[in-house]
Amino acid sequence: MVLSVVLLSCAVYIGNAQSTYQPYSYQFYQKLNNVLYSTDTRLHTALKPFIIDSALQPRYDSLMQLGVTERASWGGRKLYNEHLIDIKKDDHTFYADFLPDFQIGRDFAGGGRTTWLNTRGAQAGLTIQDKFSLYVNFFENQAVFPKYLNDYIFENAITPGQGNGKTSYSNPKMSDWMYSSATLSYTVNKYLNVTLAYDKNFIGDGYRSVLLSDISSNYTALKLTGTLGNVQYMSMWTYMLDPVHPRSDTYDPITGLPTRGGDNWKWGAFQYLDWNVDDRFSVGLFQSVVWGAKNAAGRRGFDFNYFNPIIFMRSVELTNTSSPDKMHLGLNTKYKALKNLSVYGQFLLGEFVAKNFFSTNGHVTNKWAAQVGFKGFDAFGIKDLNFLAEYNTARPYTYAHFDPVSNYSNYGQALAHPWGANFRELVGILNYSYRRFDFSFQGTWGQFGTDPNPEANFGGDIFKSYLTPTNEYGNYIAQGVKNNLLYGDGRVSYLFNPKYNLRIEAGAVYRRQEIPELGKHPQTGMITLGLRGSFRNFYYDF
């Protein structure tokens, strides 16, 4: 009872938040590391995206003024210094921008394919005093991707992280899709923030998250965030789409295609409690519950039992003696080991059966995921040289459910790691900024197991029921058809306008997937050049 009172109190408070909403992008957020992970600050760093607060404001403002100099002409100011529309008054601000993303490339290792991206986007933002903010964006896109991405889009009708990806049998190489976001944030007082958004969320301090990541498409969420001193608490309820399980099971008698009943939907409730123990160490507790709108008993709406904002509400679920819902529990920690280096980690528990968890029998119920890594800034005394090294892994059948409708996914993609489950991965990232120039490199090595045929279930495909495992015992990470993946991505860019990240960017990607059992080794070796804008964050490294 005492714990409930304390947590409810935390939910009513939030620190000195401002109205500036910053869309989440790892590439941009890591430039805040020298404030977020400094031993001189005690900030909550796991919940993203941020609403920029007073502690981050000076660093954020310096990034928004990077390379800005006095310019007399209107065109010069708009190209290099300002938003396209930029209104600043004492009690409100408004801005709007055109967001281009035009790229051309050549995949030399993937059959000599010419790749391109034609994106026309726009964004607008409104703030009223330090209470209210509204942010919206919209993108219209056409593209020819490298073969491995094109195959994924054609098979799943999903552009990774961006919703429906339309292709056609007449031109299967080209994708056509739209993408939008919207965030409405209100700071009730210096203690409470309420956000209603069609957007993504991320929990963690690394590049990946095994708790909640931003790899899937946008979803609707109502989020309450509170901070009382060194304790931060978030409770969020989500409405997500599920095209893997359409609303209608009927088929058109002429075309044989499913009737247009629309995508199904699913619900989620997420809680995260973060405690900054001191200036160096923090620990966070995570809980999620996901349930489908359609299960064995038929249609189902929002379950108001889960409107309870208190973390560890397992007792609520246990009052339903045959609950069809999927719950995960997790831990997130970080420790500032040195002045410019932090160690972080996560652990997620999908199911706990003590005799199997603490044994080596490889039982199907032994479902967990883990992360460990370190990150830092100003490496070797070089200002603005940021780095990260990270290891992620998930046991087979983690994130799956006995009813696939309630698995840990949104819009046909996992809510945690892009490989689903049954994998291990190493990631390394370097980033260096010098004036308007930015240099970045990412390297990834991983192993993951896939199924040799649709009937098999070795635990990597979270859209299959964990009640149909190929083996009950003897399961191990990367079982099934083993895939070895090597991925490298290098980019150099020159920043024109920091306000909306307008830049010219050249990049190179190398991807090699070894499947020894099948004697296959598809490769991508690609260079790109483009004019890019916005802070969007997409994951094509799978």
PDB file of N, CA and C in Angstrom, residues 328-401:
ATOM      1  N   HIS A 328       5.643  -8.559 -19.915  1.00  0.00           N
ATOM      2  CA  HIS A 328       7.097  -8.611 -19.803  1.00  0.00           C
ATOM      3  C   HIS A 328       7.530  -7.736 -18.634  1.00  0.00           C
ATOM      4  N   LEU A 329       8.564  -8.168 -17.956  1.00  0.00           N
ATOM      5  CA  LEU A 329       9.190  -7.389 -16.901  1.00  0.00           C
ATOM      6  C   LEU A 329      10.633  -7.128 -17.292  1.00  0.00           C
ATOM      7  N   GLY A 330      11.161  -5.961 -16.919  1.00  0.00           N
ATOM      8  CA  GLY A 330      12.509  -5.632 -17.347  1.00  0.00           C
ATOM      9  C   GLY A 330      13.249  -4.751 -16.368  1.00  0.00           C
ATOM     10  N   LEU A 331      14.563  -4.692 -16.563  1.00  0.00           N
ATOM     11  CA  LEU A 331      15.468  -3.890 -15.749  1.00  0.00           C
ATOM     12  C   LEU A 331      16.368  -3.084 -16.676  1.00  0.00           C
ATOM     13  N   ASN A 332      16.588  -1.814 -16.352  1.00  0.00           N
ATOM     14  CA  ASN A 332      17.476  -0.940 -17.123  1.00  0.00           C
ATOM     15  C   ASN A 332      18.411  -0.229 -16.143  1.00  0.00           C
ATOM     16  N   THR A 333      19.712  -0.292 -16.375  1.00  0.00           N
ATOM     17  CA  THR A 333      20.665   0.338 -15.477  1.00  0.00           C
ATOM     18  C   THR A 333      21.745   1.077 -16.251  1.00  0.00           C
ATOM     19  N   LYS A 334      22.383   2.031 -15.587  1.00  0.00           N
ATOM     20  CA  LYS A 334      23.579   2.679 -16.141  1.00  0.00           C
ATOM     21  C   LYS A 334      24.467   3.119 -14.985  1.00  0.00           C
ATOM     22  N   TYR A 335      25.771   3.162 -15.265  1.00  0.00           N
ATOM     23  CA  TYR A 335      26.740   3.610 -14.276  1.00  0.00           C
ATOM     24  C   TYR A 335      27.797   4.441 -14.983  1.00  0.00           C
ATOM     25  N   LYS A 336      28.011   5.671 -14.515  1.00  0.00           N
ATOM     26  CA  LYS A 336      29.020   6.548 -15.093  1.00  0.00           C
ATOM     27  C   LYS A 336      30.372   6.168 -14.504  1.00  0.00           C
ATOM     28  N   ALA A 337      31.045   5.244 -15.165  1.00  0.00           N
ATOM     29  CA  ALA A 337      32.276   4.679 -14.624  1.00  0.00           C
ATOM     30  C   ALA A 337      33.419   5.688 -14.620  1.00  0.00           C
ATOM     31  N   LEU A 338      33.498   6.513 -15.645  1.00  0.00           N
ATOM     32  CA  LEU A 338      34.513   7.556 -15.749  1.00  0.00           C
ATOM     33  C   LEU A 338      33.823   8.877 -16.074  1.00  0.00           C
ATOM     34  N   LYS A 339      34.596   9.935 -16.110  1.00  0.00           N
ATOM     35  CA  LYS A 339      34.013  11.241 -16.377  1.00  0.00           C
ATOM     36  C   LYS A 339      33.334  11.280 -17.733  1.00  0.00           C
ATOM     37  N   ASN A 340      33.859  10.522 -18.692  1.00  0.00           N
ATOM     38  CA  ASN A 340      33.298  10.556 -20.048  1.00  0.00           C
ATOM     39  C   ASN A 340      32.901   9.178 -20.554  1.00  0.00           C
ATOM     40  N   LEU A 341      32.701   8.209 -19.653  1.00  0.00           N
ATOM     41  CA  LEU A 341      32.332   6.854 -20.061  1.00  0.00           C
ATOM     42  C   LEU A 341      31.285   6.288 -19.122  1.00  0.00           C
ATOM     43  N   SER A 342      30.223   5.746 -19.714  1.00  0.00           N
ATOM     44  CA  SER A 342      29.148   5.112 -18.945  1.00  0.00           C
ATOM     45  C   SER A 342      28.954   3.677 -19.400  1.00  0.00           C
ATOM     46  N   VAL A 343      28.650   2.816 -18.445  1.00  0.00           N
ATOM     47  CA  VAL A 343      28.325   1.421 -18.704  1.00  0.00           C
ATOM     48  C   VAL A 343      26.827   1.254 -18.484  1.00  0.00           C
ATOM     49  N   TYR A 344      26.162   0.532 -19.369  1.00  0.00           N
ATOM     50  CA  TYR A 344      24.718   0.389 -19.258  1.00  0.00           C
ATOM     51  C   TYR A 344      24.306  -1.050 -19.575  1.00  0.00           C
ATOM     52  N   GLY A 345      23.096  -1.396 -19.184  1.00  0.00           N
ATOM     53  CA  GLY A 345      22.609  -2.742 -19.459  1.00  0.00           C
ATOM     54  C   GLY A 345      21.107  -2.843 -19.287  1.00  0.00           C
ATOM     55  N   GLN A 346      20.548  -3.904 -19.872  1.00  0.00           N
ATOM     56  CA  GLN A 346      19.119  -4.197 -19.748  1.00  0.00           C
ATOM     57  C   GLN A 346      18.917  -5.702 -19.598  1.00  0.00           C
ATOM     58  N   PHE A 347      17.824  -6.048 -18.960  1.00  0.00           N
ATOM     59  CA  PHE A 347      17.417  -7.452 -18.898  1.00  0.00           C
ATOM     60  C   PHE A 347      15.904  -7.512 -18.973  1.00  0.00           C
ATOM     61  N   LEU A 348      15.385  -8.350 -19.850  1.00  0.00           N
ATOM     62  CA  LEU A 348      13.938  -8.525 -20.007  1.00  0.00           C
ATOM     63  C   LEU A 348      13.578  -9.985 -19.767  1.00  0.00           C
ATOM     64  N   LEU A 349      12.531 -10.179 -18.996  1.00  0.00           N
ATOM     65  CA  LEU A 349      12.055 -11.527 -18.670  1.00  0.00           C
ATOM     66  C   LEU A 349      10.710 -11.752 -19.345  1.00  0.00           C
ATOM     67  N   GLY A 350      10.673 -12.758 -20.238  1.00  0.00           N
ATOM     68  CA  GLY A 350       9.438 -13.075 -20.926  1.00  0.00           C
ATOM     69  C   GLY A 350       8.609 -14.122 -20.223  1.00  0.00           C
ATOM     70  N   GLU A 351       9.272 -14.988 -19.483  1.00  0.00           N
ATOM     71  CA  GLU A 351       8.584 -16.029 -18.723  1.00  0.00           C
ATOM     72  C   GLU A 351       9.556 -16.569 -17.688  1.00  0.00           C
ATOM     73  N   PHE A 352       9.039 -16.926 -16.512  1.00  0.00           N
ATOM     74  CA  PHE A 352       9.923 -17.403 -15.458  1.00  0.00           C
ATOM     75  C   PHE A 352       9.388 -18.700 -14.873  1.00  0.00           C
ATOM     76  N   VAL A 353      10.130 -19.773 -15.103  1.00  0.00           N
ATOM     77  CA  VAL A 353       9.903 -21.069 -14.450  1.00  0.00           C
ATOM     78  C   VAL A 353      11.226 -21.424 -13.801  1.00  0.00           C
ATOM     79  N   ALA A 354      11.304 -21.348 -12.476  1.00  0.00           N
ATOM     80  CA  ALA A 354      12.576 -21.392 -11.763  1.00  0.00           C
ATOM     81  C   ALA A 354      13.415 -22.618 -12.130  1.00  0.00           C
ATOM     82  N   LYS A 355      12.792 -23.799 -12.181  1.00  0.00           N
ATOM     83  CA  LYS A 355      13.584 -25.005 -12.415  1.00  0.00           C
ATOM     84  C   LYS A 355      14.203 -25.021 -13.806  1.00  0.00           C
ATOM     85  N   ASN A 356      13.574 -24.327 -14.751  1.00  0.00           N
ATOM     86  CA  ASN A 356      14.131 -24.250 -16.103  1.00  0.00           C
ATOM     87  C   ASN A 356      15.072 -23.056 -16.271  1.00  0.00           C
ATOM     88  N   PHE A 357      14.748 -21.938 -15.580  1.00  0.00           N
ATOM     89  CA  PHE A 357      15.564 -20.732 -15.723  1.00  0.00           C
ATOM     90  C   PHE A 357      16.973 -20.963 -15.195  1.00  0.00           C
ATOM     91  N   PHE A 358      17.095 -21.675 -14.088  1.00  0.00           N
ATOM     92  CA  PHE A 358      18.397 -21.872 -13.467  1.00  0.00           C
ATOM     93  C   PHE A 358      19.072 -23.173 -13.891  1.00  0.00           C
ATOM     94  N   SER A 359      18.526 -23.841 -14.886  1.00  0.00           N
ATOM     95  CA  SER A 359      19.137 -25.077 -15.384  1.00  0.00           C
ATOM     96  C   SER A 359      19.726 -24.829 -16.764  1.00  0.00           C
ATOM     97  N   THR A 360      20.351 -25.850 -17.296  1.00  0.00           N
ATOM     98  CA  THR A 360      20.943 -25.769 -18.645  1.00  0.00           C
ATOM     99  C   THR A 360      20.202 -26.675 -19.620  1.00  0.00           C
ATOM    100  N   ASN A 361      18.934 -26.940 -19.326  1.00  0.00           N
ATOM    101  CA  ASN A 361      18.194 -27.883 -20.169  1.00  0.00           C
ATOM    102  C   ASN A 361      17.635 -27.257 -21.442  1.00  0.00           C
ATOM    103  N   GLY A 362      17.749 -25.931 -21.593  1.00  0.00           N
ATOM    104  CA  GLY A 362      17.276 -25.272 -22.804  1.00  0.00           C
ATOM    105  C   GLY A 362      15.783 -25.389 -23.016  1.00  0.00           C
ATOM    106  N   HIS A 363      15.010 -25.343 -21.934  1.00  0.00           N
ATOM    107  CA  HIS A 363      13.566 -25.503 -22.058  1.00  0.00           C
ATOM    108  C   HIS A 363      12.946 -24.315 -22.784  1.00  0.00           C
ATOM    109  N   VAL A 364      11.844 -24.575 -23.460  1.00  0.00           N
ATOM    110  CA  VAL A 364      11.176 -23.564 -24.272  1.00  0.00           C
ATOM    111  C   VAL A 364      10.675 -22.389 -23.435  1.00  0.00           C
ATOM    112  N   THR A 365      10.424 -22.607 -22.129  1.00  0.00           N
ATOM    113  CA  THR A 365       9.924 -21.527 -21.279  1.00  0.00           C
ATOM    114  C   THR A 365      11.038 -20.605 -20.780  1.00  0.00           C
ATOM    115  N   ASN A 366      12.278 -20.919 -21.086  1.00  0.00           N
ATOM    116  CA  ASN A 366      13.393 -20.080 -20.649  1.00  0.00           C
ATOM    117  C   ASN A 366      13.545 -18.922 -21.639  1.00  0.00           C
ATOM    118  N   LYS A 367      12.748 -17.873 -21.427  1.00  0.00           N
ATOM    119  CA  LYS A 367      12.648 -16.771 -22.393  1.00  0.00           C
ATOM    120  C   LYS A 367      13.126 -15.476 -21.743  1.00  0.00           C
ATOM    121  N   TRP A 368      14.228 -14.959 -22.240  1.00  0.00           N
ATOM    122  CA  TRP A 368      14.753 -13.697 -21.742  1.00  0.00           C
ATOM    123  C   TRP A 368      15.611 -13.022 -22.813  1.00  0.00           C
ATOM    124  N   ALA A 369      15.854 -11.733 -22.623  1.00  0.00           N
ATOM    125  CA  ALA A 369      16.728 -10.959 -23.503  1.00  0.00           C
ATOM    126  C   ALA A 369      17.608 -10.076 -22.632  1.00  0.00           C
ATOM    127  N   ALA A 370      18.807  -9.741 -23.142  1.00  0.00           N
ATOM    128  CA  ALA A 370      19.744  -8.960 -22.336  1.00  0.00           C
ATOM    129  C   ALA A 370      20.571  -8.043 -23.225  1.00  0.00           C
ATOM    130  N   GLN A 371      21.079  -6.997 -22.603  1.00  0.00           N
ATOM    131  CA  GLN A 371      21.949  -6.030 -23.274  1.00  0.00           C
ATOM    132  C   GLN A 371      23.012  -5.573 -22.288  1.00  0.00           C
ATOM    133  N   VAL A 372      24.233  -5.390 -22.788  1.00  0.00           N
ATOM    134  CA  VAL A 372      25.291  -4.766 -22.009  1.00  0.00           C
ATOM    135  C   VAL A 372      26.136  -3.931 -22.964  1.00  0.00           C
ATOM    136  N   GLY A 373      26.554  -2.753 -22.527  1.00  0.00           N
ATOM    137  CA  GLY A 373      27.329  -1.895 -23.414  1.00  0.00           C
ATOM    138  C   GLY A 373      27.998  -0.768 -22.664  1.00  0.00           C
ATOM    139  N   PHE A 374      28.816  -0.035 -23.383  1.00  0.00           N
ATOM    140  CA  PHE A 374      29.393   1.183 -22.836  1.00  0.00           C
ATOM    141  C   PHE A 374      29.403   2.248 -23.919  1.00  0.00           C
ATOM    142  N   LYS A 375      29.325   3.495 -23.483  1.00  0.00           N
ATOM    143  CA  LYS A 375      29.292   4.621 -24.409  1.00  0.00           C
ATOM    144  C   LYS A 375      29.989   5.797 -23.760  1.00  0.00           C
ATOM    145  N   GLY A 376      30.411   6.751 -24.592  1.00  0.00           N
ATOM    146  CA  GLY A 376      31.083   7.905 -24.018  1.00  0.00           C
ATOM    147  C   GLY A 376      31.245   9.022 -25.014  1.00  0.00           C
ATOM    148  N   PHE A 377      31.884  10.063 -24.578  1.00  0.00           N
ATOM    149  CA  PHE A 377      32.062  11.267 -25.387  1.00  0.00           C
ATOM    150  C   PHE A 377      33.483  11.795 -25.188  1.00  0.00           C
ATOM    151  N   ASP A 378      33.915  12.629 -26.118  1.00  0.00           N
ATOM    152  CA  ASP A 378      35.255  13.238 -26.062  1.00  0.00           C
ATOM    153  C   ASP A 378      36.337  12.181 -25.865  1.00  0.00           C
ATOM    154  N   ALA A 379      36.267  11.115 -26.675  1.00  0.00           N
ATOM    155  CA  ALA A 379      37.224  10.014 -26.564  1.00  0.00           C
ATOM    156  C   ALA A 379      38.642  10.504 -26.829  1.00  0.00           C
ATOM    157  N   PHE A 380      39.594  10.012 -26.046  1.00  0.00           N
ATOM    158  CA  PHE A 380      41.012  10.362 -26.181  1.00  0.00           C
ATOM    159  C   PHE A 380      41.238  11.869 -26.092  1.00  0.00           C
ATOM    160  N   GLY A 381      40.337  12.540 -25.408  1.00  0.00           N
ATOM    161  CA  GLY A 381      40.463  13.983 -25.268  1.00  0.00           C
ATOM    162  C   GLY A 381      40.066  14.771 -26.495  1.00  0.00           C
ATOM    163  N   ILE A 382      39.480  14.109 -27.494  1.00  0.00           N
ATOM    164  CA  ILE A 382      39.056  14.773 -28.732  1.00  0.00           C
ATOM    165  C   ILE A 382      37.604  15.221 -28.568  1.00  0.00           C
ATOM    166  N   LYS A 383      37.397  16.506 -28.593  1.00  0.00           N
ATOM    167  CA  LYS A 383      36.053  17.050 -28.396  1.00  0.00           C
ATOM    168  C   LYS A 383      35.097  16.560 -29.476  1.00  0.00           C
ATOM    169  N   ASP A 384      33.901  16.146 -29.046  1.00  0.00           N
ATOM    170  CA  ASP A 384      32.813  15.704 -29.922  1.00  0.00           C
ATOM    171  C   ASP A 384      33.132  14.410 -30.672  1.00  0.00           C
ATOM    172  N   LEU A 385      33.993  13.580 -30.113  1.00  0.00           N
ATOM    173  CA  LEU A 385      34.207  12.221 -30.619  1.00  0.00           C
ATOM    174  C   LEU A 385      33.444  11.279 -29.699  1.00  0.00           C
ATOM    175  N   ASN A 386      32.288  10.797 -30.159  1.00  0.00           N
ATOM    176  CA  ASN A 386      31.408   9.930 -29.381  1.00  0.00           C
ATOM    177  C   ASN A 386      31.579   8.483 -29.822  1.00  0.00           C
ATOM    178  N   PHE A 387      31.361   7.558 -28.892  1.00  0.00           N
ATOM    179  CA  PHE A 387      31.565   6.148 -29.197  1.00  0.00           C
ATOM    180  C   PHE A 387      30.575   5.289 -28.430  1.00  0.00           C
ATOM    181  N   LEU A 388      30.360   4.089 -28.944  1.00  0.00           N
ATOM    182  CA  LEU A 388      29.464   3.113 -28.309  1.00  0.00           C
ATOM    183  C   LEU A 388      29.877   1.715 -28.725  1.00  0.00           C
ATOM    184  N   ALA A 389      29.833   0.787 -27.790  1.00  0.00           N
ATOM    185  CA  ALA A 389      29.994  -0.638 -28.072  1.00  0.00           C
ATOM    186  C   ALA A 389      28.928  -1.380 -27.279  1.00  0.00           C
ATOM    187  N   GLU A 390      28.263  -2.343 -27.916  1.00  0.00           N
ATOM    188  CA  GLU A 390      27.060  -2.924 -27.312  1.00  0.00           C
ATOM    189  C   GLU A 390      26.887  -4.377 -27.732  1.00  0.00           C
ATOM    190  N   TYR A 391      26.418  -5.190 -26.791  1.00  0.00           N
ATOM    191  CA  TYR A 391      26.091  -6.592 -27.061  1.00  0.00           C
ATOM    192  C   TYR A 391      24.628  -6.815 -26.706  1.00  0.00           C
ATOM    193  N   ASN A 392      23.883  -7.429 -27.629  1.00  0.00           N
ATOM    194  CA  ASN A 392      22.468  -7.739 -27.412  1.00  0.00           C
ATOM    195  C   ASN A 392      22.217  -9.210 -27.711  1.00  0.00           C
ATOM    196  N   THR A 393      21.312  -9.807 -26.958  1.00  0.00           N
ATOM    197  CA  THR A 393      20.961 -11.201 -27.213  1.00  0.00           C
ATOM    198  C   THR A 393      19.549 -11.475 -26.708  1.00  0.00           C
ATOM    199  N   ALA A 394      18.892 -12.464 -27.315  1.00  0.00           N
ATOM    200  CA  ALA A 394      17.557 -12.882 -26.880  1.00  0.00           C
ATOM    201  C   ALA A 394      17.419 -14.378 -27.103  1.00  0.00           C
ATOM    202  N   ARG A 395      16.900 -15.065 -26.119  1.00  0.00           N
ATOM    203  CA  ARG A 395      16.669 -16.498 -26.217  1.00  0.00           C
ATOM    204  C   ARG A 395      15.558 -16.796 -27.233  1.00  0.00           C
ATOM    205  N   PRO A 396      15.536 -18.024 -27.776  1.00  0.00           N
ATOM    206  CA  PRO A 396      14.423 -18.404 -28.657  1.00  0.00           C
ATOM    207  C   PRO A 396      13.079 -18.250 -27.949  1.00  0.00           C
ATOM    208  N   TYR A 397      12.079 -17.837 -28.700  1.00  0.00           N
ATOM    209  CA  TYR A 397      10.681 -17.700 -28.290  1.00  0.00           C
ATOM    210  C   TYR A 397      10.425 -16.488 -27.396  1.00  0.00           C
ATOM    211  N   THR A 398      11.467 -15.718 -27.052  1.00  0.00           N
ATOM    212  CA  THR A 398      11.240 -14.470 -26.328  1.00  0.00           C
ATOM    213  C   THR A 398      10.427 -13.528 -27.222  1.00  0.00           C
ATOM    214  N   TYR A 399       9.516 -12.785 -26.621  1.00  0.00           N
ATOM    215  CA  TYR A 399       8.617 -11.829 -27.279  1.00  0.00           C
ATOM    216  C   TYR A 399       7.462 -12.505 -28.023  1.00  0.00           C
ATOM    217  N   ALA A 400       7.464 -13.837 -28.173  1.00  0.00           N
ATOM    218  CA  ALA A 400       6.331 -14.533 -28.780  1.00  0.00           C
ATOM    219  C   ALA A 400       5.273 -14.788 -27.702  1.00  0.00           C
ATOM    220  N   HIS A 401       4.107 -15.248 -28.131  1.00  0.00           N
ATOM    221  CA  HIS A 401       3.023 -15.543 -27.207  1.00  0.00           C
ATOM    222  C   HIS A 401       2.285 -16.772 -27.715  1.00  0.00           C
TER     223      HIS A 401
END
